Amino acid sequence: MPDVAIFGAGRIGKIHAGNLVRQPGVKLKYVVDPDAAAAKALAAQHGAQVGTVEGVFADPSVKAVVIASSTDTHADLIERASHAKKAIFCEKPVDLDYARAQRCAKTVRDAGVPCLIGFQRRYDPTFAAAKSRIEAGEIGEPEMLVVTSRDPGAPPVEYLKRSGGIFKDMLIHDFDVFRWILDDDAATVYATGSVLTDPAVGSVGDVDCTAVTIRTKKGRLAVINTTRRAAYGYDQRFEVIGAKGMLQAGNHKPTEVVSSTAQSVSADKPEHFFLERYQRAYANEMAHFFESLAKGTPIKTGIDDGVKALQLAEAATTSWREKRIVEL
Amino acid sequence: MPDVAIFGAGRIGKIHAGNLVRQPGVKLKYVVDPDAAAAKALAAQHGAQVGTVEGVFADPSVKAVVIASSTDTHADLIERASHAKKAIFCEKPVDLDYARAQRCAKTVRDAGVPCLIGFQRRYDPTFAAAKSRIEAGEIGEPEMLVVTSRDPGAPPVEYLKRSGGIFKDMLIHDFDVFRWILDDDAATVYATGSVLTDPAVGSVGDVDCTAVTIRTKKGRLAVINTTRRAAYGYDQRFEVIGAKGMLQAGNHKPTEVVSSTAQSVSADKPEHFFLERYQRAYANEMAHFFESLAKGTPIKTGIDDGVKALQLAEAATTSWREKRIVEL
Amino acid sequence: MPDVAIFGAGRIGKIHAGNLVRQPGVKLKYVVDPDAAAAKALAAQHGAQVGTVEGVFADPSVKAVVIASSTDTHADLIERASHAKKAIFCEKPVDLDYARAQRCAKTVRDAGVPCLIGFQRRYDPTFAAAKSRIEAGEIGEPEMLVVTSRDPGAPPVEYLKRSGGIFKDMLIHDFDVFRWILDDDAATVYATGSVLTDPAVGSVGDVDCTAVTIRTKKGRLAVINTTRRAAYGYDQRFEVIGAKGMLQAGNHKPTEVVSSTAQSVSADKPEHFFLERYQRAYANEMAHFFESLAKGTPIKTGIDDGVKALQLAEAATTSWREKRIVEL
Amino acid sequence: MPDVAIFGAGRIGKIHAGNLVRQPGVKLKYVVDPDAAAAKALAAQHGAQVGTVEGVFADPSVKAVVIASSTDTHADLIERASHAKKAIFCEKPVDLDYARAQRCAKTVRDAGVPCLIGFQRRYDPTFAAAKSRIEAGEIGEPEMLVVTSRDPGAPPVEYLKRSGGIFKDMLIHDFDVFRWILDDDAATVYATGSVLTDPAVGSVGDVDCTAVTIRTKKGRLAVINTTRRAAYGYDQRFEVIGAKGMLQAGNHKPTEVVSSTAQSVSADKPEHFFLERYQRAYANEMAHFFESLAKGTPIKTGIDDGVKALQLAEAATTSWREKRIVEL
């Protein structure tokens, strides 16, 4: 029964801790967070103890760590875990700096430790089913991908300042979806963006609406459209067109109630935000991590996926800033 | 080029006249209506002349008549047309009295004239496609039928008084759909009803909501639910379950616009009422009539269909009034 | 922290045990099952011990029991639990015999113990949302209810023999939905049925397709259509029509993938059967039970609901067998 | 009663002629086509005569012309009609050459004749309803537009050679939709494309899949994705996101039948191609033209719209060929 430590007792840390303790034979031993009260509360909830970074890495009973702390700690914790030979489950991104992320990936590879980067969308039932059906040949060879990715509302400006910008903070998931679904490498990236929903976003040098086009080495086309503010909620869809047809992966709704009145026929809005939409994805992701550890099978979203999505985010940022097509 | 006369220049008469003049090689010669102004206006619109009942039946150039006049004139006009050897296109019902309708049918059969009774739902693209797919074996042998038939609002009480009651006035279409889709005869009929939407309906001895169950000779089950007032419009659906699956025939919408707002995700309501929903059905029905005449092929909805639907309406009325199961 | 015992370690027992151990502060102490191996396995999975009926009722630390054993044990266990002053969570039905169920209900009432009867559909997110929205007045006063309830396949004939017949075994849930959604009492019940999917069903004196019409004391209408075999899976829908509109509660799908090919545009079938469709309902139901115990608040689906649904099932059985309308 | 001449008796000419003769008070006098047999057949069908270009422009009774002949004749016929002071209904495009189209537009303006360019999508019930609802403020100020435009199959290579390329031949409609829906001018255009469905398309220097991004002067974003071959038929959708929500304009289906089987739940594919999907749009477009003539009201899709869509098509072609962002 492996003992596990979690770094980060915030919103996403709580999600991961809750999923972690449901894995058969897995024990949450330590919760580590600079916010002592948060660490204590989460530890208490799951019968764990409050730990320290040093303590975790020094404890040989800890076989795996879940990194759900702030982005600027990811690379360092990944490297320390690698050196300590502990399996790693780390929230995206690896780092906001591409070179730093590359070095980090090398450390992981050299250490030979299992490492999962939290691109949870690949574990979503709808998205995963679409991928399986593409692989089963249902639509033939994929030719074009259209990704729609819209948040219900922008985060606070304070968050945006440290976020690395919309391409690294928000679209990094979409870049991973692109790589996963088309299973091809980007040849060129074109990105543009605007501040349309809130001038405050522009005040910190960021944009809130974007359109990205990726041409792959095989000539396939991918287009991504995003906004930070969709009045109707969290809009997470993609569609893939192939020689034999199209697969559309749609939104999830809280219920299947339809109301017909004198005004209209209406259904539920999509599930509100990522914690709701990807609730099952987070659970599946954690289960996959511990199954892979137990069976020694490969992890689906490894550190290289983290690095390559970041590379696309950097290329998109450059394309937007410099108003040019970026070749990779 | 057959000349045609139309009886009735009201709402449904105008629809039929408009479809009639679009049939290749067909000429509308006479419009007959006790309302002289209405007859004149419709005749003028289509380059026809105002006629009389006697004139129509005396004119050998008239090969077919369209009966779209008030219900109490149907049986008489059908019989006169039969004697005059003119092809007949008659709006439902044949008559409100079952015995009278039976006599009328005998006259038509004896005369050997083609006769179409206006059960236009059989010519609706959605309903007709469902029927064809059942016949093609898509769901195997049909076992159960659920018919939903709801009007957007009740007609005036004055109309209801002369309507023959909801089972003969409104459900007669649903009884025809039942016969057509299950292709089987009723063994028992159970009907119940309530006055739920407007007490005025009750004041004339009628009901506005009904539930009907028909058991067929082969043991199949059909249930029909109706209301005179659906706030969201005209609701016309059925579903058929067979050994291999289910076919659902749904409502038509004016447009395919979907709106997603902070409140809901909403689509158009169904097309408002029968003139909108069955616009194409009426056109197909008229085309079928003249094609059948031209080619000498059978007419899909003949006078016997009119009589048998009426028989079911009578049985349902008896079941409701006498609170008992009626055997046929 | 209340200790709990579960009777029954079969399919539904496992579901309830899994939900039970997730309730905060609740401990599964005993698993009781005549099948020793099944009891042992389930106990081991949740860190509980194998118990006996006598032991459970004699142990004062046991505050609540979950009855998921075979139907013929329900009434007896409910009564013993009542005498032992333990809170009761019992799968439907209370009993197959109406008089027996009534006596059982009296015992529960006299003992004053909390008792939940497992009509899990009331805890389904979609069904519960529809109910809340009716209560909030979205469609005005309800007038008509149409319930569609279809299983993917009939149980083995051996099961059917002891099931009490389709009305008590399968439609009992639909009768509860009727009572819950229309919030009104039945005045008359008409039921008919046929053997259409498998002659074996008829060989044990049962039917596999039914149509039921209920007229309420307020004159509202409810129609229920069921089949034991829907080729496309578990079909669980209802729609309620009121003065201001309609609410439809639809099926749940495993994923939101839509495939468009040269053949058709297709979506997932409904979730396969009750364990899938009502997975969340079972979890919500168990959470509700322990919340009610903790807070002393009323339980939504009590023993009287169990008795009244059974009364409707008996009336329907009589109506079908005797081919008559049953008054209540 | 204005007499009208039509140039072109091919596929689209027949559609327009059929709609034209249904306009109240409008008479089709001449059909002109180099293919004498085609001209004769179409003239005979509608009681018109075969005419010549010279004859049409010399006949003062001809008040309007419908230009449905081959693309290379459009500009010349528009100019001759302008000089002859006849109202013009012309299929898109004005011309394949931007400068030529501009000169042509000037001629029309100088002559002051009414001129409709056949961007029929603006007259489609679904697209037009979306536009009206945007104008009514339902989603607030539009921010982003996503256009999906896919044909069921590529035209013959011989056609492609003379088509002006995919951006002028196919996307010109989408560029018009962009201008109409966002009601804003393009600041930059980025286009890329690939040959993915048929190498023959590449052999004539064209592409069959494209992705286009337009940034407007107000900073709004529009993305268009197209393919010449969608296995599931003609896919014509757009969605507009604004501050208060999203409007999606979807495909039309031939029927509303849904089939549920052991395999899937499936609905009709979209209507097959433009003649089916835009049947009502073509009828509405023709009605609008003659209504505008009769009332002297403005025409919705004028020659300037034709010129501006062509400008965008040229910019997209340049962007694709020269692999650069084009500023306008």
PDB file of C-alpha atoms in Angstrom, chain C residues 191-290:
ATOM      1  CA  ALA C 191     -54.486  -1.376 -17.198  1.00  0.00           C
ATOM      2  CA  THR C 192     -53.997  -3.679 -20.114  1.00  0.00           C
ATOM      3  CA  GLY C 193     -51.051  -5.765 -21.181  1.00  0.00           C
ATOM      4  CA  SER C 194     -49.772  -8.194 -23.755  1.00  0.00           C
ATOM      5  CA  VAL C 195     -47.105 -10.771 -24.243  1.00  0.00           C
ATOM      6  CA  LEU C 196     -45.253  -9.418 -27.229  1.00  0.00           C
ATOM      7  CA  THR C 197     -41.554  -9.857 -26.593  1.00  0.00           C
ATOM      8  CA  ASP C 198     -41.226 -13.388 -25.252  1.00  0.00           C
ATOM      9  CA  PRO C 199     -43.830 -16.196 -24.940  1.00  0.00           C
ATOM     10  CA  ALA C 200     -42.019 -17.437 -21.831  1.00  0.00           C
ATOM     11  CA  VAL C 201     -43.365 -14.407 -19.996  1.00  0.00           C
ATOM     12  CA  GLY C 202     -46.875 -15.523 -20.814  1.00  0.00           C
ATOM     13  CA  SER C 203     -46.139 -19.056 -19.667  1.00  0.00           C
ATOM     14  CA  VAL C 204     -45.843 -17.812 -16.084  1.00  0.00           C
ATOM     15  CA  GLY C 205     -49.039 -15.792 -16.296  1.00  0.00           C
ATOM     16  CA  ASP C 206     -47.398 -12.432 -16.747  1.00  0.00           C
ATOM     17  CA  VAL C 207     -47.258  -9.831 -19.532  1.00  0.00           C
ATOM     18  CA  ASP C 208     -44.297  -7.901 -20.938  1.00  0.00           C
ATOM     19  CA  CYS C 209     -45.925  -4.805 -22.439  1.00  0.00           C
ATOM     20  CA  THR C 210     -48.446  -2.673 -20.593  1.00  0.00           C
ATOM     21  CA  ALA C 211     -50.475   0.480 -20.935  1.00  0.00           C
ATOM     22  CA  VAL C 212     -51.956   2.029 -17.802  1.00  0.00           C
ATOM     23  CA  THR C 213     -54.239   5.030 -17.457  1.00  0.00           C
ATOM     24  CA  ILE C 214     -54.869   6.682 -14.113  1.00  0.00           C
ATOM     25  CA  ARG C 215     -57.471   9.334 -13.543  1.00  0.00           C
ATOM     26  CA  THR C 216     -56.886  11.305 -10.386  1.00  0.00           C
ATOM     27  CA  LYS C 217     -59.394  12.667  -7.934  1.00  0.00           C
ATOM     28  CA  LYS C 218     -58.779  16.126  -9.386  1.00  0.00           C
ATOM     29  CA  GLY C 219     -59.434  14.803 -12.888  1.00  0.00           C
ATOM     30  CA  ARG C 220     -55.815  14.818 -13.994  1.00  0.00           C
ATOM     31  CA  LEU C 221     -54.689  12.110 -16.369  1.00  0.00           C
ATOM     32  CA  ALA C 222     -51.620   9.898 -16.229  1.00  0.00           C
ATOM     33  CA  VAL C 223     -50.605   7.325 -18.802  1.00  0.00           C
ATOM     34  CA  ILE C 224     -47.795   4.847 -18.371  1.00  0.00           C
ATOM     35  CA  ASN C 225     -46.397   2.697 -21.137  1.00  0.00           C
ATOM     36  CA  THR C 226     -43.890  -0.052 -20.446  1.00  0.00           C
ATOM     37  CA  THR C 227     -42.109  -2.895 -22.101  1.00  0.00           C
ATOM     38  CA  ARG C 228     -39.678  -5.438 -20.733  1.00  0.00           C
ATOM     39  CA  ARG C 229     -37.543  -5.282 -23.853  1.00  0.00           C
ATOM     40  CA  ALA C 230     -36.372  -2.073 -25.542  1.00  0.00           C
ATOM     41  CA  ALA C 231     -33.666  -2.996 -28.039  1.00  0.00           C
ATOM     42  CA  TYR C 232     -31.976   0.363 -27.527  1.00  0.00           C
ATOM     43  CA  GLY C 233     -31.623   0.082 -23.775  1.00  0.00           C
ATOM     44  CA  TYR C 234     -33.179   1.468 -20.642  1.00  0.00           C
ATOM     45  CA  ASP C 235     -35.752   4.093 -21.516  1.00  0.00           C
ATOM     46  CA  GLN C 236     -36.792   6.197 -18.553  1.00  0.00           C
ATOM     47  CA  ARG C 237     -38.644   9.351 -19.380  1.00  0.00           C
ATOM     48  CA  PHE C 238     -41.658  11.295 -18.324  1.00  0.00           C
ATOM     49  CA  GLU C 239     -43.345  14.459 -19.441  1.00  0.00           C
ATOM     50  CA  VAL C 240     -45.753  16.652 -17.510  1.00  0.00           C
ATOM     51  CA  ILE C 241     -48.061  19.112 -19.170  1.00  0.00           C
ATOM     52  CA  GLY C 242     -49.442  22.051 -17.275  1.00  0.00           C
ATOM     53  CA  ALA C 243     -51.286  25.228 -18.050  1.00  0.00           C
ATOM     54  CA  LYS C 244     -48.075  27.088 -18.828  1.00  0.00           C
ATOM     55  CA  GLY C 245     -46.041  24.451 -20.613  1.00  0.00           C
ATOM     56  CA  MET C 246     -44.401  21.068 -20.464  1.00  0.00           C
ATOM     57  CA  LEU C 247     -41.412  19.619 -18.646  1.00  0.00           C
ATOM     58  CA  GLN C 248     -39.762  16.550 -20.110  1.00  0.00           C
ATOM     59  CA  ALA C 249     -37.371  14.445 -18.065  1.00  0.00           C
ATOM     60  CA  GLY C 250     -35.201  12.506 -20.486  1.00  0.00           C
ATOM     61  CA  ASN C 251     -32.692   9.710 -20.593  1.00  0.00           C
ATOM     62  CA  HIS C 252     -29.060  10.011 -19.591  1.00  0.00           C
ATOM     63  CA  LYS C 253     -26.338   9.071 -22.052  1.00  0.00           C
ATOM     64  CA  PRO C 254     -22.853   7.758 -21.271  1.00  0.00           C
ATOM     65  CA  THR C 255     -21.154  10.411 -23.423  1.00  0.00           C
ATOM     66  CA  GLU C 256     -21.996  13.444 -25.508  1.00  0.00           C
ATOM     67  CA  VAL C 257     -20.361  12.195 -28.695  1.00  0.00           C
ATOM     68  CA  VAL C 258     -22.288  12.663 -31.934  1.00  0.00           C
ATOM     69  CA  SER C 259     -21.213  10.877 -35.081  1.00  0.00           C
ATOM     70  CA  SER C 260     -22.125  12.100 -38.563  1.00  0.00           C
ATOM     71  CA  THR C 261     -21.469   9.671 -41.354  1.00  0.00           C
ATOM     72  CA  ALA C 262     -22.818   8.852 -44.778  1.00  0.00           C
ATOM     73  CA  GLN C 263     -25.506   6.816 -42.994  1.00  0.00           C
ATOM     74  CA  SER C 264     -26.841   9.079 -40.271  1.00  0.00           C
ATOM     75  CA  VAL C 265     -26.203  11.465 -37.423  1.00  0.00           C
ATOM     76  CA  SER C 266     -26.076   9.350 -34.302  1.00  0.00           C
ATOM     77  CA  ALA C 267     -25.689   9.784 -30.572  1.00  0.00           C
ATOM     78  CA  ASP C 268     -25.207   7.394 -27.671  1.00  0.00           C
ATOM     79  CA  LYS C 269     -27.968   5.101 -26.582  1.00  0.00           C
ATOM     80  CA  PRO C 270     -29.367   5.727 -23.073  1.00  0.00           C
ATOM     81  CA  GLU C 271     -27.371   4.387 -20.165  1.00  0.00           C
ATOM     82  CA  HIS C 272     -27.830   0.644 -20.249  1.00  0.00           C
ATOM     83  CA  PHE C 273     -29.927  -0.249 -17.208  1.00  0.00           C
ATOM     84  CA  PHE C 274     -30.897   0.882 -13.746  1.00  0.00           C
ATOM     85  CA  LEU C 275     -27.491   0.450 -12.151  1.00  0.00           C
ATOM     86  CA  GLU C 276     -26.030   2.875 -14.686  1.00  0.00           C
ATOM     87  CA  ARG C 277     -28.936   5.295 -15.021  1.00  0.00           C
ATOM     88  CA  TYR C 278     -29.652   5.497 -11.328  1.00  0.00           C
ATOM     89  CA  GLN C 279     -26.065   5.373 -10.078  1.00  0.00           C
ATOM     90  CA  ARG C 280     -26.271   8.959  -8.882  1.00  0.00           C
ATOM     91  CA  ALA C 281     -29.825   8.435  -7.651  1.00  0.00           C
ATOM     92  CA  TYR C 282     -28.696   5.594  -5.387  1.00  0.00           C
ATOM     93  CA  ALA C 283     -25.881   7.745  -4.043  1.00  0.00           C
ATOM     94  CA  ASN C 284     -28.198  10.690  -3.447  1.00  0.00           C
ATOM     95  CA  GLU C 285     -30.756   8.431  -1.805  1.00  0.00           C
ATOM     96  CA  MET C 286     -28.261   7.071   0.706  1.00  0.00           C
ATOM     97  CA  ALA C 287     -26.930  10.560   1.432  1.00  0.00           C
ATOM     98  CA  HIS C 288     -30.485  11.764   1.996  1.00  0.00           C
ATOM     99  CA  PHE C 289     -31.141   8.919   4.429  1.00  0.00           C
ATOM    100  CA  PHE C 290     -28.195   9.706   6.667  1.00  0.00           C
TER     101      PHE C 290
END
